[in-house]
């Protein structure tokens, strides 16, 4: 049940962002709110659990894609990274009491994910300049997250520019 709660929490946060609540989570899982709190003593504990699982799964998938070294895999890597940016936008953390600790944790995880994405640049486009790559990618993705627009056109253009 704990795993189901975490997985549904990830999907709920992805779908609803700030509107995500324990009430709707319990309703979707057809369990009581009390059952959620049986596994997680508070929302912050659940938040850490969902982000630990999310980043573990995302980084594992990113490592596999980085090894493929194909245009399709690179595009999927950018989609993964955009998803991570949207899961960690600043507004989300205003909902949790431990927002600075959680924000620091997710920033570290995002940095690790960025290193994996950067490693897929097999043609040396950025000549080892991971910082510039991060600024370009993060700036683009933060704008996409704040504008709430469909990212596919921007991602396709970015892939064509980078590779």
mmCIF file with all atom_site columns, C-alpha atoms in Angstrom:
data_model
loop_
_atom_site.group_PDB
_atom_site.id
_atom_site.type_symbol
_atom_site.label_atom_id
_atom_site.label_alt_id
_atom_site.label_comp_id
_atom_site.label_asym_id
_atom_site.label_entity_id
_atom_site.label_seq_id
_atom_site.pdbx_PDB_ins_code
_atom_site.Cartn_x
_atom_site.Cartn_y
_atom_site.Cartn_z
_atom_site.occupancy
_atom_site.B_iso_or_equiv
_atom_site.pdbx_formal_charge
_atom_site.auth_seq_id
_atom_site.auth_comp_id
_atom_site.auth_asym_id
_atom_site.auth_atom_id
_atom_site.pdbx_PDB_model_num
ATOM 1   C CA . UNK A 1 1   ? 0.000   0.000  0.000   1.00 0.00 ? 1   UNK A CA 1
ATOM 2   C CA . UNK A 1 2   ? 2.855   2.386  0.827   1.00 0.00 ? 2   UNK A CA 1
ATOM 3   C CA . UNK A 1 3   ? 4.226   2.032  -2.708  1.00 0.00 ? 3   UNK A CA 1
ATOM 4   C CA . UNK A 1 4   ? 0.771   2.664  -4.201  1.00 0.00 ? 4   UNK A CA 1
ATOM 5   C CA . UNK A 1 5   ? 0.437   5.829  -2.113  1.00 0.00 ? 5   UNK A CA 1
ATOM 6   C CA . UNK A 1 6   ? 3.839   7.078  -3.278  1.00 0.00 ? 6   UNK A CA 1
ATOM 7   C CA . UNK A 1 7   ? 3.157   6.278  -6.948  1.00 0.00 ? 7   UNK A CA 1
ATOM 8   C CA . UNK A 1 8   ? -0.258  7.931  -6.901  1.00 0.00 ? 8   UNK A CA 1
ATOM 9   C CA . UNK A 1 9   ? 1.242   10.929 -5.095  1.00 0.00 ? 9   UNK A CA 1
ATOM 10  C CA . UNK A 1 10  ? 3.747   11.360 -7.913  1.00 0.00 ? 10  UNK A CA 1
ATOM 11  C CA . UNK A 1 11  ? 0.981   11.240 -10.507 1.00 0.00 ? 11  UNK A CA 1
ATOM 12  C CA . UNK A 1 12  ? -1.253  13.555 -8.477  1.00 0.00 ? 12  UNK A CA 1
ATOM 13  C CA . UNK A 1 13  ? 1.517   16.115 -8.086  1.00 0.00 ? 13  UNK A CA 1
ATOM 14  C CA . UNK A 1 14  ? 2.235   15.880 -11.813 1.00 0.00 ? 14  UNK A CA 1
ATOM 15  C CA . UNK A 1 15  ? -1.459  16.351 -12.720 1.00 0.00 ? 15  UNK A CA 1
ATOM 16  C CA . UNK A 1 16  ? -2.600  18.808 -10.077 1.00 0.00 ? 16  UNK A CA 1
ATOM 17  C CA . UNK A 1 17  ? 0.480   20.637 -8.872  1.00 0.00 ? 17  UNK A CA 1
ATOM 18  C CA . UNK A 1 18  ? -0.516  22.831 -5.952  1.00 0.00 ? 18  UNK A CA 1
ATOM 19  C CA . UNK A 1 19  ? -4.068  21.473 -5.874  1.00 0.00 ? 19  UNK A CA 1
ATOM 20  C CA . UNK A 1 20  ? -2.759  18.051 -4.852  1.00 0.00 ? 20  UNK A CA 1
ATOM 21  C CA . UNK A 1 21  ? -4.098  17.060 -1.438  1.00 0.00 ? 21  UNK A CA 1
ATOM 22  C CA . UNK A 1 22  ? -4.185  14.061 0.856   1.00 0.00 ? 22  UNK A CA 1
ATOM 23  C CA . UNK A 1 23  ? -7.976  14.035 0.527   1.00 0.00 ? 23  UNK A CA 1
ATOM 24  C CA . UNK A 1 24  ? -7.892  13.610 -3.266  1.00 0.00 ? 24  UNK A CA 1
ATOM 25  C CA . UNK A 1 25  ? -5.051  11.111 -2.978  1.00 0.00 ? 25  UNK A CA 1
ATOM 26  C CA . UNK A 1 26  ? -7.053  8.950  -0.583  1.00 0.00 ? 26  UNK A CA 1
ATOM 27  C CA . UNK A 1 27  ? -10.131 9.256  -2.768  1.00 0.00 ? 27  UNK A CA 1
ATOM 28  C CA . UNK A 1 28  ? -8.233  8.121  -5.883  1.00 0.00 ? 28  UNK A CA 1
ATOM 29  C CA . UNK A 1 29  ? -6.849  5.118  -4.038  1.00 0.00 ? 29  UNK A CA 1
ATOM 30  C CA . UNK A 1 30  ? -10.227 4.297  -2.468  1.00 0.00 ? 30  UNK A CA 1
ATOM 31  C CA . UNK A 1 31  ? -8.723  4.446  1.004   1.00 0.00 ? 31  UNK A CA 1
ATOM 32  C CA . UNK A 1 32  ? -9.238  6.712  3.970   1.00 0.00 ? 32  UNK A CA 1
ATOM 33  C CA . UNK A 1 33  ? -7.053  9.677  4.770   1.00 0.00 ? 33  UNK A CA 1
ATOM 34  C CA . UNK A 1 34  ? -6.251  7.837  8.001   1.00 0.00 ? 34  UNK A CA 1
ATOM 35  C CA . UNK A 1 35  ? -4.703  5.020  5.961   1.00 0.00 ? 35  UNK A CA 1
ATOM 36  C CA . UNK A 1 36  ? -2.362  7.472  4.250   1.00 0.00 ? 36  UNK A CA 1
ATOM 37  C CA . UNK A 1 37  ? -1.269  8.757  7.655   1.00 0.00 ? 37  UNK A CA 1
ATOM 38  C CA . UNK A 1 38  ? -0.722  5.189  8.828   1.00 0.00 ? 38  UNK A CA 1
ATOM 39  C CA . UNK A 1 39  ? 2.199   5.012  6.372   1.00 0.00 ? 39  UNK A CA 1
ATOM 40  C CA . UNK A 1 40  ? 3.305   8.674  6.474   1.00 0.00 ? 40  UNK A CA 1
ATOM 41  C CA . UNK A 1 41  ? 3.089   10.666 9.681   1.00 0.00 ? 41  UNK A CA 1
ATOM 42  C CA . UNK A 1 42  ? 2.653   13.960 7.817   1.00 0.00 ? 42  UNK A CA 1
ATOM 43  C CA . UNK A 1 43  ? 2.613   15.567 4.359   1.00 0.00 ? 43  UNK A CA 1
ATOM 44  C CA . UNK A 1 44  ? 6.311   16.385 4.520   1.00 0.00 ? 44  UNK A CA 1
ATOM 45  C CA . UNK A 1 45  ? 7.238   12.742 5.062   1.00 0.00 ? 45  UNK A CA 1
ATOM 46  C CA . UNK A 1 46  ? 5.092   11.784 2.082   1.00 0.00 ? 46  UNK A CA 1
ATOM 47  C CA . UNK A 1 47  ? 6.682   14.570 0.013   1.00 0.00 ? 47  UNK A CA 1
ATOM 48  C CA . UNK A 1 48  ? 10.193  13.294 0.730   1.00 0.00 ? 48  UNK A CA 1
ATOM 49  C CA . UNK A 1 49  ? 9.150   9.721  -0.055  1.00 0.00 ? 49  UNK A CA 1
ATOM 50  C CA . UNK A 1 50  ? 7.584   10.688 -3.367  1.00 0.00 ? 50  UNK A CA 1
ATOM 51  C CA . UNK A 1 51  ? 10.606  12.750 -4.438  1.00 0.00 ? 51  UNK A CA 1
ATOM 52  C CA . UNK A 1 52  ? 13.079  10.029 -3.415  1.00 0.00 ? 52  UNK A CA 1
ATOM 53  C CA . UNK A 1 53  ? 11.178  7.504  -5.539  1.00 0.00 ? 53  UNK A CA 1
ATOM 54  C CA . UNK A 1 54  ? 10.624  9.948  -8.376  1.00 0.00 ? 54  UNK A CA 1
ATOM 55  C CA . UNK A 1 55  ? 14.291  10.898 -8.685  1.00 0.00 ? 55  UNK A CA 1
ATOM 56  C CA . UNK A 1 56  ? 15.573  7.337  -8.227  1.00 0.00 ? 56  UNK A CA 1
ATOM 57  C CA . UNK A 1 57  ? 13.334  6.141  -11.079 1.00 0.00 ? 57  UNK A CA 1
ATOM 58  C CA . UNK A 1 58  ? 14.007  9.190  -13.264 1.00 0.00 ? 58  UNK A CA 1
ATOM 59  C CA . UNK A 1 59  ? 17.795  9.021  -12.905 1.00 0.00 ? 59  UNK A CA 1
ATOM 60  C CA . UNK A 1 60  ? 17.775  5.287  -13.645 1.00 0.00 ? 60  UNK A CA 1
ATOM 61  C CA . UNK A 1 61  ? 15.766  5.889  -16.814 1.00 0.00 ? 61  UNK A CA 1
ATOM 62  C CA . UNK A 1 62  ? 18.020  8.823  -17.764 1.00 0.00 ? 62  UNK A CA 1
ATOM 63  C CA . UNK A 1 63  ? 21.159  6.686  -17.410 1.00 0.00 ? 63  UNK A CA 1
ATOM 64  C CA . UNK A 1 64  ? 19.698  4.084  -19.757 1.00 0.00 ? 64  UNK A CA 1
ATOM 65  C CA . UNK A 1 65  ? 18.767  6.746  -22.299 1.00 0.00 ? 65  UNK A CA 1
ATOM 66  C CA . UNK A 1 66  ? 22.186  8.427  -22.083 1.00 0.00 ? 66  UNK A CA 1
ATOM 67  C CA . UNK A 1 67  ? 23.840  5.132  -22.987 1.00 0.00 ? 67  UNK A CA 1
ATOM 68  C CA . UNK A 1 68  ? 21.719  4.790  -26.123 1.00 0.00 ? 68  UNK A CA 1
ATOM 69  C CA . UNK A 1 69  ? 23.301  7.874  -27.667 1.00 0.00 ? 69  UNK A CA 1
ATOM 70  C CA . UNK A 1 70  ? 20.576  8.358  -30.276 1.00 0.00 ? 70  UNK A CA 1
ATOM 71  C CA . UNK A 1 71  ? 18.566  11.414 -31.246 1.00 0.00 ? 71  UNK A CA 1
ATOM 72  C CA . UNK A 1 72  ? 15.394  9.760  -29.975 1.00 0.00 ? 72  UNK A CA 1
ATOM 73  C CA . UNK A 1 73  ? 17.018  8.958  -26.629 1.00 0.00 ? 73  UNK A CA 1
ATOM 74  C CA . UNK A 1 74  ? 18.298  12.529 -26.305 1.00 0.00 ? 74  UNK A CA 1
ATOM 75  C CA . UNK A 1 75  ? 14.817  13.883 -26.948 1.00 0.00 ? 75  UNK A CA 1
ATOM 76  C CA . UNK A 1 76  ? 13.445  11.543 -24.271 1.00 0.00 ? 76  UNK A CA 1
ATOM 77  C CA . UNK A 1 77  ? 16.169  12.761 -21.904 1.00 0.00 ? 77  UNK A CA 1
ATOM 78  C CA . UNK A 1 78  ? 15.045  16.336 -22.414 1.00 0.00 ? 78  UNK A CA 1
ATOM 79  C CA . UNK A 1 79  ? 11.450  15.301 -21.742 1.00 0.00 ? 79  UNK A CA 1
ATOM 80  C CA . UNK A 1 80  ? 12.566  13.621 -18.522 1.00 0.00 ? 80  UNK A CA 1
ATOM 81  C CA . UNK A 1 81  ? 14.467  16.697 -17.443 1.00 0.00 ? 81  UNK A CA 1
ATOM 82  C CA . UNK A 1 82  ? 11.521  18.971 -18.250 1.00 0.00 ? 82  UNK A CA 1
ATOM 83  C CA . UNK A 1 83  ? 9.264   16.701 -16.217 1.00 0.00 ? 83  UNK A CA 1
ATOM 84  C CA . UNK A 1 84  ? 11.702  16.957 -13.296 1.00 0.00 ? 84  UNK A CA 1
ATOM 85  C CA . UNK A 1 85  ? 11.736  20.746 -13.587 1.00 0.00 ? 85  UNK A CA 1
ATOM 86  C CA . UNK A 1 86  ? 7.937   20.865 -13.576 1.00 0.00 ? 86  UNK A CA 1
ATOM 87  C CA . UNK A 1 87  ? 7.832   18.537 -10.548 1.00 0.00 ? 87  UNK A CA 1
ATOM 88  C CA . UNK A 1 88  ? 10.149  20.884 -8.686  1.00 0.00 ? 88  UNK A CA 1
ATOM 89  C CA . UNK A 1 89  ? 8.912   24.352 -9.628  1.00 0.00 ? 89  UNK A CA 1
ATOM 90  C CA . UNK A 1 90  ? 9.143   26.869 -6.803  1.00 0.00 ? 90  UNK A CA 1
ATOM 91  C CA . UNK A 1 91  ? 5.375   27.138 -6.276  1.00 0.00 ? 91  UNK A CA 1
ATOM 92  C CA . UNK A 1 92  ? 5.095   23.482 -5.291  1.00 0.00 ? 92  UNK A CA 1
ATOM 93  C CA . UNK A 1 93  ? 7.341   23.907 -2.277  1.00 0.00 ? 93  UNK A CA 1
ATOM 94  C CA . UNK A 1 94  ? 5.261   26.667 -0.748  1.00 0.00 ? 94  UNK A CA 1
ATOM 95  C CA . UNK A 1 95  ? 2.829   23.952 0.279   1.00 0.00 ? 95  UNK A CA 1
ATOM 96  C CA . UNK A 1 96  ? 5.214   22.154 2.640   1.00 0.00 ? 96  UNK A CA 1
ATOM 97  C CA . UNK A 1 97  ? 6.509   23.271 6.033   1.00 0.00 ? 97  UNK A CA 1
ATOM 98  C CA . UNK A 1 98  ? 9.948   21.836 5.285   1.00 0.00 ? 98  UNK A CA 1
ATOM 99  C CA . UNK A 1 99  ? 10.079  23.718 2.004   1.00 0.00 ? 99  UNK A CA 1
ATOM 100 C CA . UNK A 1 100 ? 13.753  24.763 2.203   1.00 0.00 ? 100 UNK A CA 1
ATOM 101 C CA . UNK A 1 101 ? 14.991  21.266 3.069   1.00 0.00 ? 101 UNK A CA 1
ATOM 102 C CA . UNK A 1 102 ? 12.830  19.719 0.368   1.00 0.00 ? 102 UNK A CA 1
ATOM 103 C CA . UNK A 1 103 ? 13.811  22.389 -2.155  1.00 0.00 ? 103 UNK A CA 1
ATOM 104 C CA . UNK A 1 104 ? 17.530  21.790 -1.430  1.00 0.00 ? 104 UNK A CA 1
ATOM 105 C CA . UNK A 1 105 ? 17.091  18.049 -1.826  1.00 0.00 ? 105 UNK A CA 1
ATOM 106 C CA . UNK A 1 106 ? 15.289  18.346 -5.154  1.00 0.00 ? 106 UNK A CA 1
ATOM 107 C CA . UNK A 1 107 ? 17.796  20.939 -6.432  1.00 0.00 ? 107 UNK A CA 1
ATOM 108 C CA . UNK A 1 108 ? 20.621  18.469 -5.716  1.00 0.00 ? 108 UNK A CA 1
ATOM 109 C CA . UNK A 1 109 ? 18.714  15.694 -7.468  1.00 0.00 ? 109 UNK A CA 1
ATOM 110 C CA . UNK A 1 110 ? 17.983  17.960 -10.457 1.00 0.00 ? 110 UNK A CA 1
ATOM 111 C CA . UNK A 1 111 ? 21.714  18.782 -10.676 1.00 0.00 ? 111 UNK A CA 1
ATOM 112 C CA . UNK A 1 112 ? 22.543  15.074 -10.758 1.00 0.00 ? 112 UNK A CA 1
ATOM 113 C CA . UNK A 1 113 ? 19.943  14.539 -13.457 1.00 0.00 ? 113 UNK A CA 1
ATOM 114 C CA . UNK A 1 114 ? 21.410  17.431 -15.460 1.00 0.00 ? 114 UNK A CA 1
ATOM 115 C CA . UNK A 1 115 ? 24.844  15.736 -15.328 1.00 0.00 ? 115 UNK A CA 1
ATOM 116 C CA . UNK A 1 116 ? 23.314  12.616 -16.855 1.00 0.00 ? 116 UNK A CA 1
ATOM 117 C CA . UNK A 1 117 ? 21.638  14.651 -19.604 1.00 0.00 ? 117 UNK A CA 1
ATOM 118 C CA . UNK A 1 118 ? 24.884  16.535 -20.236 1.00 0.00 ? 118 UNK A CA 1
ATOM 119 C CA . UNK A 1 119 ? 26.770  13.238 -20.539 1.00 0.00 ? 119 UNK A CA 1
ATOM 120 C CA . UNK A 1 120 ? 24.661  12.380 -23.574 1.00 0.00 ? 120 UNK A CA 1
ATOM 121 C CA . UNK A 1 121 ? 26.287  15.210 -25.543 1.00 0.00 ? 121 UNK A CA 1
ATOM 122 C CA . UNK A 1 122 ? 28.587  12.823 -27.356 1.00 0.00 ? 122 UNK A CA 1
ATOM 123 C CA . UNK A 1 123 ? 29.479  15.263 -30.129 1.00 0.00 ? 123 UNK A CA 1
ATOM 124 C CA . UNK A 1 124 ? 31.053  17.836 -27.781 1.00 0.00 ? 124 UNK A CA 1
ATOM 125 C CA . UNK A 1 125 ? 28.574  20.610 -28.621 1.00 0.00 ? 125 UNK A CA 1
ATOM 126 C CA . UNK A 1 126 ? 29.320  22.369 -25.347 1.00 0.00 ? 126 UNK A CA 1
ATOM 127 C CA . UNK A 1 127 ? 33.006  21.392 -25.130 1.00 0.00 ? 127 UNK A CA 1
ATOM 128 C CA . UNK A 1 128 ? 32.681  20.265 -21.528 1.00 0.00 ? 128 UNK A CA 1
ATOM 129 C CA . UNK A 1 129 ? 30.901  23.440 -20.438 1.00 0.00 ? 129 UNK A CA 1
ATOM 130 C CA . UNK A 1 130 ? 28.204  21.887 -18.279 1.00 0.00 ? 130 UNK A CA 1
ATOM 131 C CA . UNK A 1 131 ? 27.440  25.186 -16.563 1.00 0.00 ? 131 UNK A CA 1
ATOM 132 C CA . UNK A 1 132 ? 26.473  26.940 -19.827 1.00 0.00 ? 132 UNK A CA 1
ATOM 133 C CA . UNK A 1 133 ? 24.433  23.929 -20.860 1.00 0.00 ? 133 UNK A CA 1
ATOM 134 C CA . UNK A 1 134 ? 22.624  24.014 -17.493 1.00 0.00 ? 134 UNK A CA 1
ATOM 135 C CA . UNK A 1 135 ? 21.849  27.718 -17.777 1.00 0.00 ? 135 UNK A CA 1
ATOM 136 C CA . UNK A 1 136 ? 20.394  27.306 -21.263 1.00 0.00 ? 136 UNK A CA 1
ATOM 137 C CA . UNK A 1 137 ? 18.390  24.208 -20.397 1.00 0.00 ? 137 UNK A CA 1
ATOM 138 C CA . UNK A 1 138 ? 17.169  25.421 -17.002 1.00 0.00 ? 138 UNK A CA 1
ATOM 139 C CA . UNK A 1 139 ? 16.226  28.842 -18.334 1.00 0.00 ? 139 UNK A CA 1
ATOM 140 C CA . UNK A 1 140 ? 14.275  27.307 -21.187 1.00 0.00 ? 140 UNK A CA 1
ATOM 141 C CA . UNK A 1 141 ? 12.528  24.771 -18.990 1.00 0.00 ? 141 UNK A CA 1
ATOM 142 C CA . UNK A 1 142 ? 11.693  27.223 -16.216 1.00 0.00 ? 142 UNK A CA 1
ATOM 143 C CA . UNK A 1 143 ? 10.057  29.449 -18.816 1.00 0.00 ? 143 UNK A CA 1
ATOM 144 C CA . UNK A 1 144 ? 8.126   26.468 -20.216 1.00 0.00 ? 144 UNK A CA 1
ATOM 145 C CA . UNK A 1 145 ? 6.946   25.555 -16.703 1.00 0.00 ? 145 UNK A CA 1
ATOM 146 C CA . UNK A 1 146 ? 5.841   29.093 -15.877 1.00 0.00 ? 146 UNK A CA 1
ATOM 147 C CA . UNK A 1 147 ? 4.094   29.642 -19.224 1.00 0.00 ? 147 UNK A CA 1
ATOM 148 C CA . UNK A 1 148 ? 2.149   26.367 -18.952 1.00 0.00 ? 148 UNK A CA 1
ATOM 149 C CA . UNK A 1 149 ? 2.363   25.749 -22.696 1.00 0.00 ? 149 UNK A CA 1
ATOM 150 C CA . UNK A 1 150 ? 2.795   22.488 -24.575 1.00 0.00 ? 150 UNK A CA 1
ATOM 151 C CA . UNK A 1 151 ? 6.558   21.933 -24.657 1.00 0.00 ? 151 UNK A CA 1
ATOM 152 C CA . UNK A 1 152 ? 6.856   19.692 -27.712 1.00 0.00 ? 152 UNK A CA 1
ATOM 153 C CA . UNK A 1 153 ? 7.649   22.356 -30.300 1.00 0.00 ? 153 UNK A CA 1
ATOM 154 C CA . UNK A 1 154 ? 10.238  23.953 -28.036 1.00 0.00 ? 154 UNK A CA 1
ATOM 155 C CA . UNK A 1 155 ? 11.798  20.592 -27.179 1.00 0.00 ? 155 UNK A CA 1
ATOM 156 C CA . UNK A 1 156 ? 12.021  19.564 -30.822 1.00 0.00 ? 156 UNK A CA 1
ATOM 157 C CA . UNK A 1 157 ? 13.664  22.858 -31.711 1.00 0.00 ? 157 UNK A CA 1
ATOM 158 C CA . UNK A 1 158 ? 16.061  22.517 -28.778 1.00 0.00 ? 158 UNK A CA 1
ATOM 159 C CA . UNK A 1 159 ? 17.029  18.981 -29.817 1.00 0.00 ? 159 UNK A CA 1
ATOM 160 C CA . UNK A 1 160 ? 17.723  20.184 -33.353 1.00 0.00 ? 160 UNK A CA 1
ATOM 161 C CA . UNK A 1 161 ? 19.854  23.045 -32.044 1.00 0.00 ? 161 UNK A CA 1
ATOM 162 C CA . UNK A 1 162 ? 21.827  20.903 -29.609 1.00 0.00 ? 162 UNK A CA 1
ATOM 163 C CA . UNK A 1 163 ? 22.401  17.859 -31.765 1.00 0.00 ? 163 UNK A CA 1
#
